[in-house]
Amino acid sequence: MPASTKPDAPGLSPELLARYAGPCPRYTSYPTADRFGPLEGDEPWAALQQVKTLSLYVHIPFCRSLCYFCACNKVITQQYGLASSYLENVLREAQWYRDRVARAPVVQLHLGGGTPTFLSDSDLQRLVSGLGEIFDLRPGEDVEYSVEADPRTLEPETLDTLRALGFNRLSLGIQDFNPGVQQAVNRVCTAEQVRELTERARERGFGSISYDLIYGLPGQDVASLEHTVDKVLELAPDRIALYHYAHLPHRFKAQRLIDSDLIPSPSAKIAMQLAATERLTDAGYQFLGMDHFARPDDSLALAAQEGRLARNFQGYTLMPADALVGLGASAISYSRDGYWQNQHSLKEYAAAIAERGEAICRGWQLNDDDRVRQWLIMELMCHLKVSKQALEARTGVPFAQYFRDDVARLRPMFDDGLLRDSATDLYVTERGRWFLRNAAAAFDAYLHGAASNATYSRVL
Ligand code: SF4
C-alpha cells in the first residue's frame, strides 16, 4: 500500500471512534519512556564506541511565556543568566562523552525545547563550536541540522546565524492562526510574522521549513482549523506536522489554565483531522505515518516512498543514526543496547553535572524480545506495514508463531477493516491509519500482562 495516498476514511462512526479513541502511547521509542527505570548491569552507552553514524539532540528548556497546552519540559523565565549557566552544563556534559563515543560523523543535530532560539546568537555559536570540539560535526546539505523556533520571538537575524552554523531545517510552532484559539492557549502570533520568517529562511537557504499545527485546542472547530490550513498553504512549508492536543491537566500543570469545556469532543476532533488532512492532500502534500505531511519533492516524502522513513523522539526522520546522544535536562539517548535519560529538573540536572559530569537517572537495556518488537512497531508506525519475511530474515523470529497472541488481540481491528493480514504482510488500511497507535500497541509486551498504571494521551 502506498504510504501517502489521499485519505479515504468512510465509516468512522461514533461507535468505532469510541472503541479506539482511548489512551495509547505514541511510540517514539520501544519500550516507551515511561517504562524506563534504574540501570543495572551493562551500560547501554558502552555501544557508542562502535557507532558509524551519530545523532545529537540538545534540549534548551527556556521560554519567555507559557503556552497553556504545553506538555514539554520547559522553564518560563525572563532571566537570561539561567540559560548561560545551563549552556555551561550542557557543554560539560558533552565532554563526558568525549572518550565514550567513536569519532563518527554526526548526520543529525537537533535543537529542541523549550525554545532553542531563547539562546542569544553568540551562545548558539558557543554551543555549536563546543559540540564541534567533541563530536564530528560536518555541516552540509547531506546531513540534517534542525532547530525548533517560536515565531513570536525569533529574530530574523538569528536565522542568518543559524544558517552560518550549518542549520538547514527550521521548524516553526504555529499551532493555530485563529485569534480566539490563540488567546485561549496564550500564544498569539500573526500569519505575517510567520510569513516574514519563512521568506527570510528561504532566502538564506534553509532547505526544509516545517510548521507544527495542533488540532483539538480549546475553541477550535472545523471551520477555524480549515482557515488556519488555508493560511499555511499560502506559505507552502515543505513539511507540516498535524498533532493531536492531548488534554491531561492532572499531569501537566499548564493545561489547568485551559477551560476544559472548550475542548472539542472526540468526534469534533476527528472531523477536524479529516478536514485538515483532506485540504493538505488536495493541495499535493503527501500524508506520512501518523501525523506528518510533506511536499512530494521534500526529502521526507521521498524517504517514505523509498521505505526509508524512521521514527525517533523528534517524530519522523529520514536519517536514523546508529545512536543518539541527548544532552540537557530530560534528554534521552539511545544505542543499539538501550536507552538512558537525564534528570528532568534543571536543579537536579545541574547538581548531577557538577558532581559527576553526566546526569543520567534512568534508562532501559534492550533484550532480544524488545529488539524484535521495536523493529516491528517502528515498521508499522513508519510504513503502515510489516513484511513477515523481512522480520524473519532480520530477527530469525517466525512471525505467525511468535506473534500469535498479539495478532489475536488485533481481531477487532481486522473486523473493523482497519488492518489486513496476508501471507506476506500485516498492513494498516487507509482508514486504519487513524488508529496506527492502537495497532502498534497490540505488540507492546509491557502494555499487556503486567499491570500498568501508565497514563498515555488519548488517540482522539
Ligand atoms: S509550547 Fe513551546 S514555546 Fe510554548 S511553553 Fe511550551 S515549549 Fe515553550
Short mmCIF file of C-alpha atoms and ligand atoms in Angstrom, two decimals:
data_model
loop_
_atom_site.label_atom_id
_atom_site.label_comp_id
_atom_site.label_asym_id
_atom_site.label_seq_id
_atom_site.Cartn_x
_atom_site.Cartn_y
_atom_site.Cartn_z
CA MET A 1 0.00 0.00 0.00
CA PRO A 2 1.45 3.42 -0.83
CA ALA A 3 2.42 5.38 2.29
CA SER A 4 0.98 8.63 1.09
CA THR A 5 -2.33 8.32 -0.65
CA LYS A 6 -5.20 10.69 -0.11
CA PRO A 7 -7.21 9.51 2.88
CA ASP A 8 -10.47 7.79 2.25
CA ALA A 9 -11.92 7.27 5.66
CA PRO A 10 -15.59 6.41 5.35
CA GLY A 11 -17.38 4.72 8.20
CA LEU A 12 -15.61 6.42 11.08
CA SER A 13 -18.76 6.10 13.15
CA PRO A 14 -19.00 7.38 16.74
CA GLU A 15 -19.04 3.75 17.90
CA LEU A 16 -15.81 2.99 16.03
CA LEU A 17 -14.17 6.12 17.43
CA ALA A 18 -15.28 5.26 20.93
CA ARG A 19 -13.71 1.80 20.59
CA TYR A 20 -10.28 3.09 19.63
CA ALA A 21 -10.02 6.66 20.89
CA GLY A 22 -8.73 5.80 24.37
CA PRO A 23 -5.23 6.35 25.83
CA CYS A 24 -2.35 4.87 23.84
CA PRO A 25 1.42 5.51 23.57
CA ARG A 26 2.82 7.49 20.61
CA TYR A 27 5.72 5.07 20.13
CA THR A 28 8.60 7.43 19.59
CA SER A 29 10.55 4.61 21.24
CA TYR A 30 10.00 0.99 22.23
CA PRO A 31 9.77 0.30 25.08
CA THR A 32 8.13 3.66 25.79
CA ALA A 33 9.96 6.09 28.07
CA ASP A 34 7.51 5.63 30.95
CA ARG A 35 8.94 2.10 31.35
CA PHE A 36 12.47 3.34 31.99
CA GLY A 37 13.92 2.60 35.42
CA PRO A 38 17.21 2.13 37.26
CA LEU A 39 20.00 0.84 35.02
CA GLU A 40 21.80 -2.19 36.34
CA GLY A 41 24.41 -4.34 34.65
CA ASP A 42 25.76 -3.41 31.23
CA GLU A 43 25.61 0.27 30.40
CA PRO A 44 23.82 0.92 27.08
CA TRP A 45 26.21 3.80 26.28
CA ALA A 46 29.11 1.30 26.01
CA ALA A 47 27.86 0.61 22.45
CA LEU A 48 28.69 4.23 21.50
CA GLN A 49 32.25 3.04 20.94
CA GLN A 50 31.12 1.10 17.84
CA VAL A 51 28.82 3.59 16.10
CA LYS A 52 29.40 4.54 12.46
CA THR A 53 26.95 7.47 12.48
CA LEU A 54 25.63 9.62 15.29
CA SER A 55 22.67 11.89 16.04
CA LEU A 56 22.87 14.68 18.59
CA TYR A 57 19.97 16.28 20.42
CA VAL A 58 20.28 19.28 22.71
CA HIS A 59 17.39 20.25 24.96
CA ILE A 60 17.11 24.00 25.61
CA PRO A 61 14.26 24.29 28.11
CA PHE A 62 13.75 28.06 28.33
CA CYS A 63 10.72 30.02 27.09
CA ARG A 64 9.63 33.61 27.63
CA SER A 65 5.94 32.89 28.24
CA LEU A 66 3.74 29.90 28.94
CA CYS A 67 1.55 28.29 26.28
CA TYR A 68 -1.28 26.66 28.17
CA PHE A 69 -1.36 23.46 26.07
CA CYS A 70 2.34 22.78 26.65
CA ALA A 71 3.48 19.33 27.82
CA CYS A 72 7.21 19.93 27.22
CA ASN A 73 9.91 20.10 29.86
CA LYS A 74 10.38 23.87 29.97
CA VAL A 75 11.19 26.77 32.30
CA ILE A 76 9.45 30.10 31.81
CA THR A 77 11.87 32.90 32.59
CA GLN A 78 12.96 36.38 31.59
CA GLN A 79 16.39 35.92 33.18
CA TYR A 80 18.99 35.18 30.55
CA GLY A 81 21.60 34.26 33.17
CA LEU A 82 19.87 30.92 33.71
CA ALA A 83 20.44 29.99 30.06
CA SER A 84 24.15 30.92 30.20
CA SER A 85 24.87 28.69 33.16
CA TYR A 86 22.74 25.90 31.66
CA LEU A 87 24.79 26.07 28.48
CA GLU A 88 27.98 25.63 30.53
CA ASN A 89 26.48 22.44 31.94
CA VAL A 90 25.45 21.12 28.52
CA LEU A 91 28.99 21.63 27.22
CA ARG A 92 30.37 19.96 30.32
CA GLU A 93 28.05 17.02 29.76
CA ALA A 94 29.24 16.82 26.14
CA GLN A 95 32.79 16.49 27.49
CA TRP A 96 31.72 13.40 29.41
CA TYR A 97 31.05 11.70 26.07
CA ARG A 98 34.45 12.64 24.62
CA ASP A 99 36.10 9.28 25.34
CA ARG A 100 32.89 7.26 25.28
CA VAL A 101 31.78 7.75 21.69
CA ALA A 102 33.55 6.71 18.49
CA ARG A 103 34.61 9.53 16.19
CA ALA A 104 31.61 9.09 13.90
CA PRO A 105 30.03 11.69 11.60
CA VAL A 106 27.05 13.48 13.12
CA VAL A 107 24.33 13.04 10.49
CA GLN A 108 21.67 14.78 12.53
CA LEU A 109 21.84 17.64 15.01
CA HIS A 110 18.58 18.80 16.53
CA LEU A 111 18.00 21.67 18.97
CA GLY A 112 14.68 21.24 20.76
CA GLY A 113 12.94 22.68 23.72
CA GLY A 114 11.53 24.76 25.25
CA THR A 115 12.68 27.36 22.78
CA PRO A 116 16.22 26.80 21.46
CA THR A 117 16.26 30.31 19.98
CA PHE A 118 15.90 31.66 23.54
CA LEU A 119 19.71 31.44 23.36
CA SER A 120 21.48 34.55 22.11
CA ASP A 121 23.25 34.31 18.76
CA SER A 122 26.63 34.28 20.49
CA ASP A 123 25.53 31.42 22.77
CA LEU A 124 24.19 29.47 19.77
CA GLN A 125 27.66 29.88 18.26
CA ARG A 126 29.28 28.83 21.57
CA LEU A 127 27.07 25.75 21.71
CA VAL A 128 27.82 24.55 18.17
CA SER A 129 31.53 25.28 18.38
CA GLY A 130 31.71 23.50 21.77
CA LEU A 131 29.95 20.45 20.31
CA GLY A 132 32.33 20.56 17.34
CA GLU A 133 35.29 20.15 19.68
CA ILE A 134 33.95 16.80 20.84
CA PHE A 135 31.81 15.38 18.05
CA ASP A 136 32.48 15.06 14.32
CA LEU A 137 30.19 17.81 13.03
CA ARG A 138 30.18 18.06 9.25
CA PRO A 139 27.57 20.60 8.21
CA GLY A 140 26.31 20.19 4.65
CA GLU A 141 23.19 19.51 2.66
CA ASP A 142 23.54 15.74 3.08
CA VAL A 143 23.06 15.98 6.87
CA GLU A 144 20.16 17.35 8.91
CA TYR A 145 20.79 20.26 11.25
CA SER A 146 17.40 21.26 12.55
CA VAL A 147 16.13 23.74 15.08
CA GLU A 148 12.73 24.39 16.65
CA ALA A 149 11.78 28.06 16.85
CA ASP A 150 8.97 30.18 18.22
CA PRO A 151 7.89 32.65 15.51
CA ARG A 152 6.79 35.14 18.18
CA THR A 153 10.31 35.64 19.47
CA LEU A 154 12.65 34.53 16.68
CA GLU A 155 14.71 37.48 15.42
CA PRO A 156 15.23 37.38 11.64
CA GLU A 157 18.98 37.91 12.15
CA THR A 158 19.13 34.71 14.20
CA LEU A 159 18.21 32.81 11.04
CA ASP A 160 21.41 34.15 9.46
CA THR A 161 23.41 32.95 12.48
CA LEU A 162 21.81 29.53 12.40
CA ARG A 163 22.39 29.14 8.68
CA ALA A 164 26.04 30.15 9.07
CA LEU A 165 26.35 27.45 11.74
CA GLY A 166 25.11 24.84 9.26
CA PHE A 167 21.42 24.58 10.20
CA ASN A 168 19.38 23.68 7.13
CA ARG A 169 15.99 22.78 8.65
CA LEU A 170 13.69 25.09 10.56
CA SER A 171 10.61 24.04 12.47
CA LEU A 172 8.15 26.79 13.41
CA GLY A 173 5.47 26.20 16.05
CA ILE A 174 2.28 27.68 14.54
CA GLN A 175 -0.45 25.58 16.24
CA ASP A 176 -3.41 27.71 15.01
CA PHE A 177 -3.87 31.14 13.41
CA ASN A 178 -7.33 31.79 14.86
CA PRO A 179 -7.10 34.75 17.30
CA GLY A 180 -9.70 33.25 19.70
CA VAL A 181 -7.86 29.94 19.87
CA GLN A 182 -4.53 31.73 20.25
CA GLN A 183 -5.85 33.70 23.20
CA ALA A 184 -7.35 30.59 24.80
CA VAL A 185 -3.89 28.99 24.84
CA ASN A 186 -1.89 32.19 25.47
CA ARG A 187 0.09 32.01 22.26
CA VAL A 188 -0.67 34.94 19.98
CA CYS A 189 1.19 35.05 16.68
CA THR A 190 0.22 36.53 13.32
CA ALA A 191 0.47 34.89 9.91
CA GLU A 192 2.51 37.92 8.85
CA GLN A 193 5.23 37.15 11.42
CA VAL A 194 5.39 33.60 10.11
CA ARG A 195 5.47 34.77 6.50
CA GLU A 196 8.42 37.10 7.10
CA LEU A 197 10.43 34.40 8.88
CA THR A 198 9.58 31.79 6.25
CA GLU A 199 10.68 34.09 3.41
CA ARG A 200 13.87 35.04 5.21
CA ALA A 201 14.69 31.39 5.95
CA ARG A 202 14.15 30.50 2.28
CA GLU A 203 16.33 33.38 1.11
CA ARG A 204 19.07 32.26 3.46
CA GLY A 205 18.97 28.72 2.06
CA PHE A 206 17.14 26.64 4.66
CA GLY A 207 16.36 23.55 2.57
CA SER A 208 13.30 22.50 4.54
CA ILE A 209 10.83 24.54 6.57
CA SER A 210 8.35 22.74 8.73
CA TYR A 211 5.27 24.02 10.58
CA ASP A 212 3.67 22.40 13.61
CA LEU A 213 -0.12 22.58 13.83
CA ILE A 214 -2.35 21.26 16.60
CA TYR A 215 -5.98 20.18 16.40
CA GLY A 216 -8.25 19.70 19.40
CA LEU A 217 -7.31 23.01 21.06
CA PRO A 218 -9.91 24.95 23.08
CA GLY A 219 -12.38 26.83 20.89
CA GLN A 220 -11.21 25.17 17.66
CA ASP A 221 -13.71 23.85 15.16
CA VAL A 222 -13.54 22.54 11.61
CA ALA A 223 -14.00 25.99 10.05
CA SER A 224 -11.30 27.66 12.16
CA LEU A 225 -8.82 24.85 11.51
CA GLU A 226 -9.55 24.97 7.78
CA HIS A 227 -8.89 28.70 7.87
CA THR A 228 -5.51 28.02 9.54
CA VAL A 229 -4.67 25.32 7.00
CA ASP A 230 -5.53 27.69 4.12
CA LYS A 231 -3.14 30.29 5.52
CA VAL A 232 -0.48 27.65 5.95
CA LEU A 233 -0.96 26.52 2.33
CA GLU A 234 -0.37 30.09 1.15
CA LEU A 235 3.05 29.96 2.83
CA ALA A 236 3.77 26.49 1.37
CA PRO A 237 6.07 24.97 4.02
CA ASP A 238 7.95 21.83 2.96
CA ARG A 239 6.60 19.79 5.84
CA ILE A 240 3.65 20.03 8.22
CA ALA A 241 3.12 18.11 11.44
CA LEU A 242 -0.53 17.95 12.49
CA TYR A 243 -0.57 16.94 16.13
CA HIS A 244 -3.47 15.97 18.31
CA TYR A 245 -3.79 18.03 21.51
CA ALA A 246 -3.83 15.67 24.48
CA HIS A 247 -5.63 17.37 27.37
CA LEU A 248 -4.10 15.88 30.54
CA PRO A 249 -4.45 18.60 33.18
CA HIS A 250 -3.81 16.12 36.00
CA ARG A 251 -0.33 15.55 34.53
CA PHE A 252 0.56 18.95 33.03
CA LYS A 253 0.01 21.93 35.29
CA ALA A 254 -0.08 24.46 32.44
CA GLN A 255 -3.14 22.73 30.96
CA ARG A 256 -5.15 23.53 34.09
CA LEU A 257 -5.30 27.08 32.74
CA ILE A 258 -7.43 25.82 29.84
CA ASP A 259 -11.19 25.81 30.18
CA SER A 260 -11.98 22.09 29.72
CA ASP A 261 -15.48 22.97 28.48
CA LEU A 262 -13.89 24.48 25.37
CA ILE A 263 -12.07 21.27 24.40
CA PRO A 264 -13.69 19.76 21.28
CA SER A 265 -15.31 16.33 21.57
CA PRO A 266 -13.59 13.24 20.08
CA SER A 267 -15.97 13.29 17.11
CA ALA A 268 -15.29 17.00 16.54
CA LYS A 269 -11.57 16.24 16.66
CA ILE A 270 -11.80 13.53 14.04
CA ALA A 271 -13.85 15.87 11.84
CA MET A 272 -11.06 18.45 12.18
CA GLN A 273 -8.37 15.93 11.46
CA LEU A 274 -10.20 14.65 8.38
CA ALA A 275 -10.89 18.16 7.09
CA ALA A 276 -7.30 19.32 7.57
CA THR A 277 -5.94 16.13 6.02
CA GLU A 278 -8.19 16.47 3.01
CA ARG A 279 -7.14 20.06 2.43
CA LEU A 280 -3.46 19.23 2.75
CA THR A 281 -3.59 16.18 0.48
CA ASP A 282 -5.76 18.04 -2.06
CA ALA A 283 -3.02 20.66 -2.13
CA GLY A 284 -0.50 17.95 -3.06
CA TYR A 285 1.04 17.15 0.32
CA GLN A 286 1.81 13.52 0.98
CA PHE A 287 0.44 12.01 4.17
CA LEU A 288 3.26 10.28 6.06
CA GLY A 289 2.99 7.93 9.01
CA MET A 290 0.59 9.05 11.67
CA ASP A 291 0.62 12.85 11.58
CA HIS A 292 3.12 14.28 9.07
CA PHE A 293 2.66 15.80 5.63
CA ALA A 294 5.34 16.73 3.13
CA ARG A 295 5.55 18.20 -0.34
CA PRO A 296 6.30 15.40 -2.83
CA ASP A 297 9.76 16.80 -3.55
CA ASP A 298 10.70 17.04 0.15
CA SER A 299 13.31 14.56 1.34
CA LEU A 300 10.94 13.15 3.98
CA ALA A 301 8.32 12.34 1.32
CA LEU A 302 10.99 10.77 -0.89
CA ALA A 303 12.23 8.72 2.07
CA ALA A 304 8.68 7.47 2.70
CA GLN A 305 8.27 6.48 -0.96
CA GLU A 306 11.53 4.53 -0.77
CA GLY A 307 10.70 2.87 2.57
CA ARG A 308 13.42 4.78 4.45
CA LEU A 309 11.24 6.69 6.89
CA ALA A 310 12.28 6.28 10.52
CA ARG A 311 10.95 7.49 13.86
CA ASN A 312 12.71 8.87 16.90
CA PHE A 313 11.94 11.14 19.83
CA GLN A 314 11.54 14.12 17.49
CA GLY A 315 8.97 12.29 15.35
CA TYR A 316 9.53 11.13 11.77
CA THR A 317 13.01 11.42 10.30
CA LEU A 318 14.97 10.16 7.32
CA MET A 319 18.37 9.99 8.96
CA PRO A 320 18.37 7.39 11.67
CA ALA A 321 21.88 7.09 13.05
CA ASP A 322 23.40 4.15 14.93
CA ALA A 323 22.93 6.05 18.18
CA LEU A 324 21.60 9.28 19.61
CA VAL A 325 23.33 11.33 22.28
CA GLY A 326 20.85 13.60 24.04
CA LEU A 327 22.27 16.49 26.06
CA GLY A 328 20.49 18.67 28.61
CA ALA A 329 17.74 18.24 31.18
CA SER A 330 15.38 15.29 30.48
CA ALA A 331 17.17 14.44 27.20
CA ILE A 332 17.01 10.79 26.14
CA SER A 333 19.85 8.94 24.38
CA TYR A 334 19.86 5.54 22.72
CA SER A 335 22.24 2.97 21.32
CA ARG A 336 21.64 -0.50 19.92
CA ASP A 337 21.70 -1.74 23.54
CA GLY A 338 19.13 0.55 25.13
CA TYR A 339 18.06 4.00 26.30
CA TRP A 340 19.23 6.37 29.01
CA GLN A 341 17.63 9.59 30.20
CA ASN A 342 18.87 12.65 32.09
CA GLN A 343 17.47 14.25 35.21
CA HIS A 344 14.30 16.18 34.42
CA SER A 345 14.56 19.30 36.55
CA LEU A 346 17.16 22.00 35.95
CA LYS A 347 18.24 21.87 39.57
CA GLU A 348 18.85 18.12 39.62
CA TYR A 349 20.47 18.23 36.19
CA ALA A 350 22.90 20.96 37.28
CA ALA A 351 23.71 19.17 40.56
CA ALA A 352 24.42 15.89 38.75
CA ILE A 353 26.66 17.54 36.14
CA ALA A 354 28.59 19.35 38.92
CA GLU A 355 29.05 16.11 40.81
CA ARG A 356 29.90 13.61 38.08
CA GLY A 357 29.85 15.25 34.64
CA GLU A 358 26.72 13.40 33.47
CA ALA A 359 23.11 13.45 34.65
CA ILE A 360 21.76 10.01 33.75
CA CYS A 361 19.00 8.95 36.13
CA ARG A 362 17.17 6.08 34.42
CA GLY A 363 17.00 4.01 31.28
CA TRP A 364 16.37 0.65 29.70
CA GLN A 365 18.52 -2.25 28.50
CA LEU A 366 17.01 -3.91 25.44
CA ASN A 367 16.57 -7.67 25.48
CA ASP A 368 16.11 -9.82 22.36
CA ASP A 369 12.32 -9.65 22.51
CA ASP A 370 12.45 -5.84 22.85
CA ARG A 371 14.56 -5.62 19.69
CA VAL A 372 12.13 -7.70 17.64
CA ARG A 373 9.13 -5.70 18.83
CA GLN A 374 10.98 -2.40 18.46
CA TRP A 375 11.62 -3.14 14.77
CA LEU A 376 8.05 -4.30 14.15
CA ILE A 377 6.43 -1.32 15.90
CA MET A 378 8.61 1.18 14.03
CA GLU A 379 7.76 -0.53 10.71
CA LEU A 380 4.07 -0.11 11.48
CA MET A 381 4.44 3.50 12.64
CA CYS A 382 6.55 4.50 9.61
CA HIS A 383 5.41 2.29 6.74
CA LEU A 384 1.99 1.12 7.94
CA LYS A 385 3.07 -2.38 7.11
CA VAL A 386 5.15 -5.25 8.43
CA SER A 387 6.73 -7.69 5.98
CA LYS A 388 6.72 -11.04 7.73
CA GLN A 389 9.57 -12.25 5.56
CA ALA A 390 11.68 -9.18 6.35
CA LEU A 391 11.00 -9.66 10.06
CA GLU A 392 12.01 -13.29 9.91
CA ALA A 393 15.14 -12.54 7.86
CA ARG A 394 16.16 -9.79 10.25
CA THR A 395 15.42 -11.41 13.58
CA GLY A 396 15.07 -15.14 12.93
CA VAL A 397 11.64 -15.00 14.55
CA PRO A 398 8.77 -16.84 12.77
CA PHE A 399 6.00 -14.23 12.63
CA ALA A 400 2.97 -16.50 12.90
CA GLN A 401 4.10 -18.45 15.97
CA TYR A 402 5.89 -15.65 17.77
CA PHE A 403 3.07 -13.12 17.48
CA ARG A 404 0.06 -15.45 17.70
CA ASP A 405 -1.33 -13.76 20.85
CA ASP A 406 -0.58 -10.26 19.57
CA VAL A 407 -2.34 -10.87 16.25
CA ALA A 408 -5.31 -12.38 18.12
CA ARG A 409 -5.52 -9.10 20.05
CA LEU A 410 -5.92 -7.31 16.72
CA ARG A 411 -9.02 -9.27 15.74
CA PRO A 412 -11.41 -6.34 16.35
CA MET A 413 -9.23 -4.12 14.14
CA PHE A 414 -9.36 -6.72 11.32
CA ASP A 415 -13.12 -6.97 11.75
CA ASP A 416 -13.47 -3.19 11.59
CA GLY A 417 -11.45 -3.03 8.37
CA LEU A 418 -8.56 -1.15 9.98
CA LEU A 419 -5.96 -3.84 9.34
CA ARG A 420 -5.41 -6.61 6.80
CA ASP A 421 -3.38 -9.77 7.09
CA SER A 422 -1.94 -11.61 4.12
CA ALA A 423 0.51 -14.47 3.77
CA THR A 424 3.35 -11.98 3.35
CA ASP A 425 2.32 -8.78 5.16
CA LEU A 426 0.38 -7.32 8.00
CA TYR A 427 -0.76 -3.88 6.94
CA VAL A 428 -2.84 -0.94 8.06
CA THR A 429 -5.65 0.17 5.73
CA GLU A 430 -6.05 3.86 4.89
CA ARG A 431 -8.93 4.02 7.38
CA GLY A 432 -6.76 2.26 9.94
CA ARG A 433 -4.10 4.99 9.70
CA TRP A 434 -6.11 6.99 12.23
CA PHE A 435 -5.56 4.17 14.72
CA LEU A 436 -1.94 3.36 14.00
CA ARG A 437 -1.05 3.69 17.67
CA ASN A 438 -3.66 1.07 18.57
CA ALA A 439 -2.20 -1.39 16.06
CA ALA A 440 1.33 -0.84 17.41
CA ALA A 441 0.08 -1.18 20.99
CA ALA A 442 -1.07 -4.76 20.33
CA PHE A 443 2.62 -5.69 20.02
CA ASP A 444 3.73 -3.83 23.16
CA ALA A 445 4.68 -6.60 25.60
CA TYR A 446 4.68 -4.18 28.55
CA LEU A 447 1.16 -2.95 27.93
CA HIS A 448 -0.25 -6.46 28.21
CA GLY A 449 0.28 -8.90 31.01
CA ALA A 450 1.85 -6.94 33.86
CA ALA A 451 -0.46 -4.35 35.42
CA SER A 452 0.19 -0.90 34.00
CA ASN A 453 -0.62 2.40 35.68
CA ALA A 454 0.81 4.45 32.83
CA THR A 455 -1.22 7.44 31.63
CA TYR A 456 -1.00 7.91 27.87
CA SER A 457 -2.66 10.55 25.77
CA ARG A 458 -5.91 9.58 24.04
CA VAL A 459 -5.81 8.69 20.34
CA LEU A 460 -8.63 11.23 19.85
S1 SF4 B 1 4.78 25.31 23.59
FE1 SF4 B 1 6.93 25.73 23.19
S2 SF4 B 1 7.12 27.96 23.49
FE2 SF4 B 1 5.19 27.34 24.46
S3 SF4 B 1 5.72 26.97 26.62
FE3 SF4 B 1 5.85 25.01 25.54
S4 SF4 B 1 7.97 24.80 24.94
FE4 SF4 B 1 7.63 26.95 25.45
#
